Amino acid sequence: MLRLCRRAVKRIAAPFQAPVTVASVRSFSEASNGGSGSSNKTTHFGFQTVSEGLKKGMVGEVFTGVANNYDVMNDVMSLGVHRLWKDHFIASVQPVSGNKILDVAGGTGDIAFRAIDYVRKNEKGEDLEMEVVTVCDINPSMLEEGKKKVSDGGYFTSTGMDQVRFIEGDAENLPFEDASFDIYTIAFGLRNVTEIPKALSEAQRVLKPGGRFFCLEFSRVENPLLGSLIA
């Protein structure tokens, strides 16, 4: 199991630190309109440079292979610190019960469940009723793992409906109407997108006016000693 995870880590990750990047829709709208017309049809895949047409399949193969052990893979990649990063990320988002939240590349639902837990903790009351959180991911195997956590964690509305809905979809072509969400989150997923400007444009499209965009992502470790330990 760990051998499989290590192979996946080498293919999709570099030595990293994980800052939280938070931006409003307007602050990234200009960037989302550029870059897609480049004549360069290659992109990154971990340490490799690959054809844009191949990346989605390669990413899909990796995540299908590790879906059952995805949490273990994240622990290996971050030495377990990813859990603290995600907690800090949601604390930065500060969701409230009336927010319609979309978590893209949300896979097994880590961010969605944390958002619900955050609201439950900070808005205590018998009449508390959250909007259903939407998780969108391109990989059906990851979504199936997330669905299992709904019943395990008791994530149901007062009427017995699932508190999280899992939708198969591509970050570059989201299956949602314009201006549908108050908050868009993507954690450790933007690096796996083939054409990032398209994904940002889609994020802007599905967010309501004044909606908020939050991204948590890996970056390279500047300290050579620490980088060599994690690599």
C-alpha positions as CSV (number, residue, x, y, z in Angstrom):
1,M,0.0,0.0,0.0
2,L,2.8,2.5,1.0
3,R,4.8,1.4,-2.1
4,L,1.8,2.4,-4.3
5,C,1.5,5.7,-2.5
6,R,5.2,6.5,-2.8
7,R,5.0,5.9,-6.6
8,A,2.1,8.2,-6.8
9,V,3.9,10.8,-4.7
10,K,6.9,10.8,-7.0
11,R,4.7,11.3,-10.1
12,I,2.5,14.1,-8.9
13,A,4.4,16.0,-6.2
14,A,7.6,18.0,-5.6
15,P,9.2,18.9,-2.3
16,F,6.8,21.4,-0.8
17,Q,5.6,23.8,1.7
18,A,1.9,24.7,1.7
19,P,0.9,28.4,1.9
20,V,-2.7,29.3,1.8
21,T,-3.7,31.5,-1.1
22,V,-6.9,33.4,-0.8
23,A,-8.4,35.6,-3.5
24,S,-11.6,37.2,-4.5
25,V,-13.2,36.6,-7.9
26,R,-12.1,40.0,-9.1
27,S,-8.5,39.6,-8.1
28,F,-7.9,36.6,-10.4
29,S,-10.3,37.4,-13.2
30,E,-7.6,39.0,-15.4
31,A,-5.2,36.1,-15.0
32,S,-8.0,33.7,-15.9
33,N,-8.4,35.3,-19.3
34,G,-4.8,34.8,-20.3
35,G,-2.5,32.0,-21.2
36,S,-4.8,29.5,-22.8
37,G,-3.9,30.7,-26.3
38,S,-0.2,29.7,-25.9
39,S,1.3,27.7,-28.7
40,N,3.1,25.6,-26.1
41,K,1.0,22.4,-25.8
42,T,3.0,20.8,-23.0
43,T,2.3,21.0,-19.3
44,H,3.8,19.8,-16.0
45,F,3.1,16.5,-14.3
46,G,5.2,16.3,-11.2
47,F,8.8,16.6,-12.3
48,Q,7.9,15.7,-15.9
49,T,6.9,17.8,-18.9
50,V,4.1,16.0,-20.8
51,S,1.6,16.7,-23.6
52,E,-1.5,18.5,-22.5
53,G,-3.6,15.8,-24.1
54,L,-2.0,13.1,-21.9
55,K,-2.1,14.8,-18.5
56,K,-5.8,14.2,-17.6
57,G,-5.4,10.5,-18.2
58,M,-2.2,10.3,-16.3
59,V,-3.7,12.1,-13.3
60,G,-6.8,9.9,-13.5
61,E,-4.7,6.8,-13.5
62,V,-2.8,7.9,-10.4
63,F,-5.8,8.8,-8.3
64,T,-7.8,5.8,-9.4
65,G,-4.9,3.7,-8.1
66,V,-4.7,5.4,-4.7
67,A,-8.4,6.3,-4.1
68,N,-8.8,3.6,-1.4
69,N,-5.6,4.9,0.4
70,Y,-5.8,8.6,-0.4
71,D,-5.6,9.8,3.2
72,V,-2.5,7.6,3.7
73,M,-0.9,9.1,0.5
74,N,-1.5,12.6,1.9
75,D,0.1,11.6,5.2
76,V,3.1,10.3,3.3
77,M,3.4,13.5,1.2
78,S,3.1,15.9,4.1
79,L,4.2,13.8,7.0
80,G,0.7,14.2,8.3
81,V,0.7,18.0,8.4
82,H,-1.9,18.2,5.6
83,R,-4.6,17.8,8.3
84,L,-3.4,21.0,10.0
85,W,-3.1,22.8,6.7
86,K,-6.7,21.9,5.9
87,D,-8.0,23.0,9.3
88,H,-6.2,26.3,8.9
89,F,-7.6,26.6,5.3
90,I,-11.2,26.2,6.5
91,A,-10.6,28.7,9.3
92,S,-9.5,31.2,6.7
93,V,-12.6,30.5,4.6
94,Q,-14.9,31.0,7.6
95,P,-18.0,29.4,6.1
96,V,-21.4,30.2,7.5
97,S,-24.6,28.2,7.3
98,G,-26.1,30.2,4.5
99,N,-23.1,29.8,2.1
100,K,-23.4,27.7,-1.0
101,I,-20.0,26.0,-1.2
102,L,-18.3,24.3,-4.1
103,D,-15.2,22.2,-3.5
104,V,-13.5,21.4,-6.8
105,A,-11.1,18.5,-7.0
106,G,-12.6,17.6,-3.6
107,G,-12.2,13.9,-4.0
108,T,-13.0,12.2,-0.8
109,G,-14.6,15.3,0.8
110,D,-11.9,16.4,3.3
111,I,-12.6,20.1,2.7
112,A,-16.4,19.7,2.5
113,F,-16.6,17.8,5.8
114,R,-14.3,20.3,7.5
115,A,-16.5,23.1,6.3
116,I,-19.6,21.5,7.8
117,D,-17.7,20.8,11.1
118,Y,-16.6,24.4,11.2
119,V,-20.2,25.7,10.9
120,R,-21.5,23.2,13.4
121,K,-18.9,24.3,15.9
122,N,-19.4,28.0,15.4
123,E,-23.1,28.2,14.9
124,K,-24.5,26.0,17.6
125,G,-28.3,25.6,17.8
126,E,-31.1,23.2,17.3
127,D,-32.4,25.1,14.2
128,L,-29.0,25.1,12.4
129,E,-29.5,24.0,8.8
130,M,-26.6,24.3,6.4
131,E,-26.7,24.5,2.6
132,V,-25.6,21.2,1.0
133,V,-21.9,21.4,0.2
134,T,-21.0,20.3,-3.4
135,V,-17.9,18.3,-4.1
136,C,-16.9,18.2,-7.8
137,D,-14.1,15.8,-8.9
138,I,-13.2,14.3,-12.2
139,N,-12.4,10.9,-10.7
140,P,-15.3,8.7,-9.9
141,S,-13.2,6.4,-7.6
142,M,-12.4,9.3,-5.4
143,L,-16.0,10.4,-5.2
144,E,-17.1,6.9,-4.2
145,E,-14.7,7.0,-1.3
146,G,-16.1,10.4,-0.2
147,K,-19.7,9.1,-0.3
148,K,-18.7,6.4,2.2
149,K,-17.7,9.1,4.7
150,V,-21.2,10.7,4.7
151,S,-22.8,7.9,6.7
152,D,-19.7,7.2,8.7
153,G,-19.6,10.8,9.9
154,G,-23.3,11.4,10.2
155,Y,-23.4,14.2,7.7
156,F,-27.1,14.4,7.1
157,T,-29.6,17.3,7.0
158,S,-32.5,17.4,9.5
159,T,-34.7,15.7,6.8
160,G,-32.2,12.8,6.4
161,M,-30.6,14.0,3.1
162,D,-26.9,13.8,2.5
163,Q,-25.2,17.0,3.7
164,V,-22.6,16.7,0.9
165,R,-23.4,15.9,-2.8
166,F,-20.7,14.4,-5.0
167,I,-20.7,15.4,-8.6
168,E,-18.3,14.0,-11.3
169,G,-17.0,16.9,-13.4
170,D,-14.0,18.7,-14.8
171,A,-12.5,21.8,-13.2
172,E,-12.0,23.2,-16.7
173,N,-15.7,22.7,-17.7
174,L,-17.8,22.7,-14.5
175,P,-21.3,21.2,-14.8
176,F,-23.0,24.1,-12.9
177,E,-25.0,27.2,-13.8
178,D,-23.4,30.7,-13.8
179,A,-23.4,32.5,-10.4
180,S,-24.4,29.4,-8.4
181,F,-22.0,29.5,-5.4
182,D,-20.8,31.8,-2.7
183,I,-17.5,30.1,-2.1
184,Y,-15.2,28.1,-4.4
185,T,-12.5,26.0,-2.8
186,I,-9.7,23.9,-4.3
187,A,-7.2,22.2,-2.1
188,F,-4.1,20.4,-3.6
189,G,-6.0,20.1,-6.9
190,L,-4.9,23.1,-9.0
191,R,-1.6,21.5,-9.8
192,N,-3.4,18.6,-11.4
193,V,-5.4,20.8,-13.8
194,T,-4.1,20.8,-17.4
195,E,-5.1,24.3,-18.3
196,I,-5.2,26.4,-15.1
197,P,-6.5,29.6,-16.8
198,K,-9.6,27.6,-17.9
199,A,-10.2,26.4,-14.4
200,L,-9.9,29.9,-13.0
201,S,-12.3,31.2,-15.6
202,E,-14.8,28.5,-14.7
203,A,-14.4,29.4,-11.0
204,Q,-15.2,33.0,-11.8
205,R,-18.2,31.9,-13.9
206,V,-19.9,29.7,-11.2
207,L,-19.3,32.2,-8.4
208,K,-21.9,34.7,-7.5
209,P,-21.0,38.4,-7.7
210,G,-18.8,39.1,-4.7
211,G,-18.2,35.3,-4.3
212,R,-14.9,34.1,-2.8
213,F,-12.2,31.9,-4.2
214,F,-9.8,29.9,-1.9
215,C,-6.9,27.8,-3.0
216,L,-4.6,25.6,-0.9
217,E,-1.6,24.3,-2.8
218,F,1.9,22.8,-2.5
219,S,5.0,24.8,-3.4
220,R,8.7,24.0,-3.3
221,V,10.6,24.1,0.0
222,E,13.3,26.7,-0.1
223,N,15.4,25.1,2.6
224,P,17.7,22.6,0.8
225,L,18.1,20.3,3.9
226,L,14.3,20.1,4.6
227,G,13.7,19.6,0.9
228,S,16.1,16.7,0.7
229,L,14.4,15.1,3.7
230,I,10.9,15.3,2.1
231,A,11.9,14.4,-1.4
